[in-house]
Tab-separated table of C-alpha atoms in Angstrom:
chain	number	residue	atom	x	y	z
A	1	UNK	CA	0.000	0.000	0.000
A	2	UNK	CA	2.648	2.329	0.849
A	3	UNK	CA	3.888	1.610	-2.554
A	4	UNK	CA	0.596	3.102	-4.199
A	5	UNK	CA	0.408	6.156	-2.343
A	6	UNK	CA	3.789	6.988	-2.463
A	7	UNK	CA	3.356	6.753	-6.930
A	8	UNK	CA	0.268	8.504	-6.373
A	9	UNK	CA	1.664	11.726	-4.787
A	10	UNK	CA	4.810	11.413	-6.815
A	11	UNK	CA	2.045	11.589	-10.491
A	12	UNK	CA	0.322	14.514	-8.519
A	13	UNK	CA	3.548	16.282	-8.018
A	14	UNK	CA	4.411	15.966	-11.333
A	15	UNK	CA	1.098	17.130	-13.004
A	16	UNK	CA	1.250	20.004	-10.415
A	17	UNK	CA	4.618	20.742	-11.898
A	18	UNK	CA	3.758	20.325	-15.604
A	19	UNK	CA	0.835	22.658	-14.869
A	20	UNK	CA	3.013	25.215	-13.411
A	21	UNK	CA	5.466	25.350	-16.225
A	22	UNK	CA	2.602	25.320	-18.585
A	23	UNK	CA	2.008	28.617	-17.211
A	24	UNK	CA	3.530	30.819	-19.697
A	25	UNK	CA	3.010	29.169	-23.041
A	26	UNK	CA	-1.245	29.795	-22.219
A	27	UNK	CA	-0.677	33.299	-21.037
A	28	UNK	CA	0.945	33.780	-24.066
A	29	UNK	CA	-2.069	32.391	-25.903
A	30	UNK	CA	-4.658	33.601	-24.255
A	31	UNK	CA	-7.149	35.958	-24.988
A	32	UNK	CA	-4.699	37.929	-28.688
A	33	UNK	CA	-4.810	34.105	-29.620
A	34	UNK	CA	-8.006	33.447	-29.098
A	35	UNK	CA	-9.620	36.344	-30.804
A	36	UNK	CA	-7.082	36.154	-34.102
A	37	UNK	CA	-10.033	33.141	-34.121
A	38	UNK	CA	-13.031	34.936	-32.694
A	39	UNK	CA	-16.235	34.060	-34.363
A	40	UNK	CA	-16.508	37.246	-36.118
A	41	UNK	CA	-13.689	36.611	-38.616
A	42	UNK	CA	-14.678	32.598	-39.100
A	43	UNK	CA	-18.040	33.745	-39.955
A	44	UNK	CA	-16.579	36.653	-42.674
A	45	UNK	CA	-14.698	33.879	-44.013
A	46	UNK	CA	-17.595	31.330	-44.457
A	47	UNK	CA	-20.057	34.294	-45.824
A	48	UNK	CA	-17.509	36.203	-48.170
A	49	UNK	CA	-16.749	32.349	-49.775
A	50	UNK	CA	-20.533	31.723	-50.424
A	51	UNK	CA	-21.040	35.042	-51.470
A	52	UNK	CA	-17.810	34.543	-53.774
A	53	UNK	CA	-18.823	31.010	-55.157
A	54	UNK	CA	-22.490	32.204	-55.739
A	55	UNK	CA	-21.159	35.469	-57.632
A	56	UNK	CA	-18.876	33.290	-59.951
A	57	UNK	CA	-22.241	30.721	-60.503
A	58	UNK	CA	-24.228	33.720	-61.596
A	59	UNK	CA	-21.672	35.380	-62.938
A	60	UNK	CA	-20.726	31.959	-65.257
A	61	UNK	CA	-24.557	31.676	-66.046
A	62	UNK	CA	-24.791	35.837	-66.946
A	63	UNK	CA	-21.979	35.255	-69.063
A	64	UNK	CA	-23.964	32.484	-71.123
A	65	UNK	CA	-27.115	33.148	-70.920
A	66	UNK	CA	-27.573	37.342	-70.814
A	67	UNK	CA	-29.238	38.907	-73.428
A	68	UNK	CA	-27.716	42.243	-73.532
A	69	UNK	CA	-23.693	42.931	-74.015
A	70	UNK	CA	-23.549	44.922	-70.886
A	71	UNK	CA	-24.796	41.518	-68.597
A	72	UNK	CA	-22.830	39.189	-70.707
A	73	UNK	CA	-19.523	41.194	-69.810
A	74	UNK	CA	-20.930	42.318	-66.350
A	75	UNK	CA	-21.406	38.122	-65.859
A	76	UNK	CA	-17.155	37.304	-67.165
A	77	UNK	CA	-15.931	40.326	-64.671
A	78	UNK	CA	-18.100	38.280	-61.867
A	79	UNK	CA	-16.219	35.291	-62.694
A	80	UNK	CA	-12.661	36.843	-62.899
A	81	UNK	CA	-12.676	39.043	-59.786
A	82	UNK	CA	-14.545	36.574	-57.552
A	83	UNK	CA	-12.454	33.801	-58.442
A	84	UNK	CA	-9.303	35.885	-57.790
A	85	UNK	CA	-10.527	36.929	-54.280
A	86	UNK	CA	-11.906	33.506	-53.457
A	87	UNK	CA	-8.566	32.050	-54.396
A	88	UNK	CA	-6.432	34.727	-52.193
A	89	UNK	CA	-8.850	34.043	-49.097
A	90	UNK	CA	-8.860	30.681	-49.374
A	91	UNK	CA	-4.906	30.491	-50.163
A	92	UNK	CA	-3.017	33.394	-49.198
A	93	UNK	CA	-5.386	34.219	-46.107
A	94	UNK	CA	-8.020	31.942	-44.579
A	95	UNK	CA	-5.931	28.790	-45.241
A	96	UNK	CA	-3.413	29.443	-42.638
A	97	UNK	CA	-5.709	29.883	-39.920
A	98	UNK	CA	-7.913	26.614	-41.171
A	99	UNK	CA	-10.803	28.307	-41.409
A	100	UNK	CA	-13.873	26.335	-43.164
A	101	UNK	CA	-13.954	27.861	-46.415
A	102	UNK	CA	-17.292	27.547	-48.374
A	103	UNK	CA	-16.801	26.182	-51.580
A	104	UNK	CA	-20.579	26.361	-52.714
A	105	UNK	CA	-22.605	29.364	-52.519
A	106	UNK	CA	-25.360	29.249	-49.856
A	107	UNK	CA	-28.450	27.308	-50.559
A	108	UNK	CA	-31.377	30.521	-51.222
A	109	UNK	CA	-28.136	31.376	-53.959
A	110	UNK	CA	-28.391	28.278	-55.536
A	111	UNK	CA	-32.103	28.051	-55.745
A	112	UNK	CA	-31.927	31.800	-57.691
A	113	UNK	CA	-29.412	30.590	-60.058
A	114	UNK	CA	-31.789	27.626	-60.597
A	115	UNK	CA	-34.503	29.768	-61.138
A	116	UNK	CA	-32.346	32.273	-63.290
A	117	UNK	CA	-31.488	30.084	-65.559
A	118	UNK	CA	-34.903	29.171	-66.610
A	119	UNK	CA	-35.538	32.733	-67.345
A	120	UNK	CA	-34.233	34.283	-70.288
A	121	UNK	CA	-34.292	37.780	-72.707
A	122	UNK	CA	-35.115	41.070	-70.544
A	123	UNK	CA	-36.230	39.365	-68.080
A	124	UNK	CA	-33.269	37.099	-67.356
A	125	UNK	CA	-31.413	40.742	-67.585
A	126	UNK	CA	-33.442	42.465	-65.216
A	127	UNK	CA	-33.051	40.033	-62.475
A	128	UNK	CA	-29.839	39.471	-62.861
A	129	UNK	CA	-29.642	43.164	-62.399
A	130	UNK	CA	-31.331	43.240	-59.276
A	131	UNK	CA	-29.284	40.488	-57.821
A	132	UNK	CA	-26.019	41.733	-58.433
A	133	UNK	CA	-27.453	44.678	-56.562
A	134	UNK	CA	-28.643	43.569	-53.755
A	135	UNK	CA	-25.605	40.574	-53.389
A	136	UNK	CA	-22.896	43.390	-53.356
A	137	UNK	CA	-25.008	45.630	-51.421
A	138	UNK	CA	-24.549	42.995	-49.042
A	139	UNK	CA	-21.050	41.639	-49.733
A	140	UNK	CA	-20.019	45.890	-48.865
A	141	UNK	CA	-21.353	45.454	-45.226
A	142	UNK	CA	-19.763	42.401	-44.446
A	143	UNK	CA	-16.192	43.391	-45.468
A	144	UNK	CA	-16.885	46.917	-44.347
A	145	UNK	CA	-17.793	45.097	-40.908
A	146	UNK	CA	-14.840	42.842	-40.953
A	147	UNK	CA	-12.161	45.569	-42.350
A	148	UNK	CA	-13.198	47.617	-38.986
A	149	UNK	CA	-14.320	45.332	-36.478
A	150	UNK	CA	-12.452	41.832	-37.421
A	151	UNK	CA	-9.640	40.775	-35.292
A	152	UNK	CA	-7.260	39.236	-37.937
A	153	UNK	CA	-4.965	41.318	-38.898
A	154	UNK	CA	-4.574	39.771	-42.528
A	155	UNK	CA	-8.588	39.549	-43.094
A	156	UNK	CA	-9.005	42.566	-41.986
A	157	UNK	CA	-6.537	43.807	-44.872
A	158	UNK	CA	-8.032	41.450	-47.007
A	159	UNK	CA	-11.480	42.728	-46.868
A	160	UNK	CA	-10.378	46.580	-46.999
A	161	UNK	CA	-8.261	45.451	-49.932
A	162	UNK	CA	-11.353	44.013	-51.258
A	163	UNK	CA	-13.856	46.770	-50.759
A	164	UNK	CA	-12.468	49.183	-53.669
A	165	UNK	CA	-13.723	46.353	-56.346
A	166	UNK	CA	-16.921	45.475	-54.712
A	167	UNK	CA	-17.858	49.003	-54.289
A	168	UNK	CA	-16.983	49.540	-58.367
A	169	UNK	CA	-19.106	46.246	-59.159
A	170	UNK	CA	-21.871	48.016	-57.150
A	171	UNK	CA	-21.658	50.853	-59.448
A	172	UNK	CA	-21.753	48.504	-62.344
A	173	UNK	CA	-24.726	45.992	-61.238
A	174	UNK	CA	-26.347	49.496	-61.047
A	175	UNK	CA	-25.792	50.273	-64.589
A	176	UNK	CA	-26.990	46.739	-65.837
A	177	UNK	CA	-30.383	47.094	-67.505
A	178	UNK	CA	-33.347	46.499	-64.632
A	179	UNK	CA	-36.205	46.046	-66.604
């Protein structure tokens, strides 16, 4: 018995002591570590990758399926630009941290490219239009909300880097004919 107890104390001790020297490494971690992974920023990254993959889907089926010049070309810019951002946030960005990129736009995004592409003429146009409007209406508030309010450091200059073109394919989505 004296055996047992005597091993006993000697594993508490040494927990005790592993604790102790454990010390520094999780105040070092602590609270800057944790928020470099707060919700706020895995959330930007999951919403600005749907939002991404659901502008390059409409943006492929614009491209294809517009009637007017001006939605054909809007569509191709879609494509190009939202590929390139998806590709730095999931790459140069998001992939270091191991945050869950989306590689799929959201579901109610897929269901309106479903529906879009049954449409077609003006009226494939015009709704296209008013998408692109209200997505990057959208898309400006989340990376104006992560650019001032994230905790990252790199997403945060990833989404003011970002902003410049989103607010420009605002402008054009506005431009796109809407009826």
């Amino acid at each position: 018995m004296p055996n047992r107890r005597h091993l006993a104390c000697a594993l508490i001790a040494l927990s005790c002591v592993g604790a102790i020297a454990s010390l520094p490494a999780l105040a070092q971690s602590g609270p800057e570590a944790m928020s470099e992974t707060s919700g706020t920023d895995e959330g930007f990254v999951r919403n600005a990758s749907a939002a991404g993959a659901a502008e390059i889907a409409l943006g492929k089926l614009a491209a294809a399926q517009g009637h007017s010049d001006a939605v054909k070309s809007f569509g191709q810019r879609m494509v190009t630009d939202h590929t390139a951002a998806n590709e730095e946030l999931k790459h140069a960005v998001a992939g270091q941290r191991g945050y869950q990129i989306a590689d799929a736009p959201k579901p109610e995004d897929a269901q309106f490219a479903d529906e879009l592409s049954r449409l077609s003429g003006k009226e494939f146009d015009a709704r296209f239009a008013q998408k692109m409007v209200a997505d990057h209406k959208e898309a400006i508030a989340i990376f104006e909300t992560e650019s001032s309010k994230g905790k990252n450091p790199e997403l945060k200059a990833f989404a003011a880097k970002t902003l410049p073109t989103l607010r420009e394919h605002a402008a054009m989505a506005h431009k796109l004919p809407m009826r």
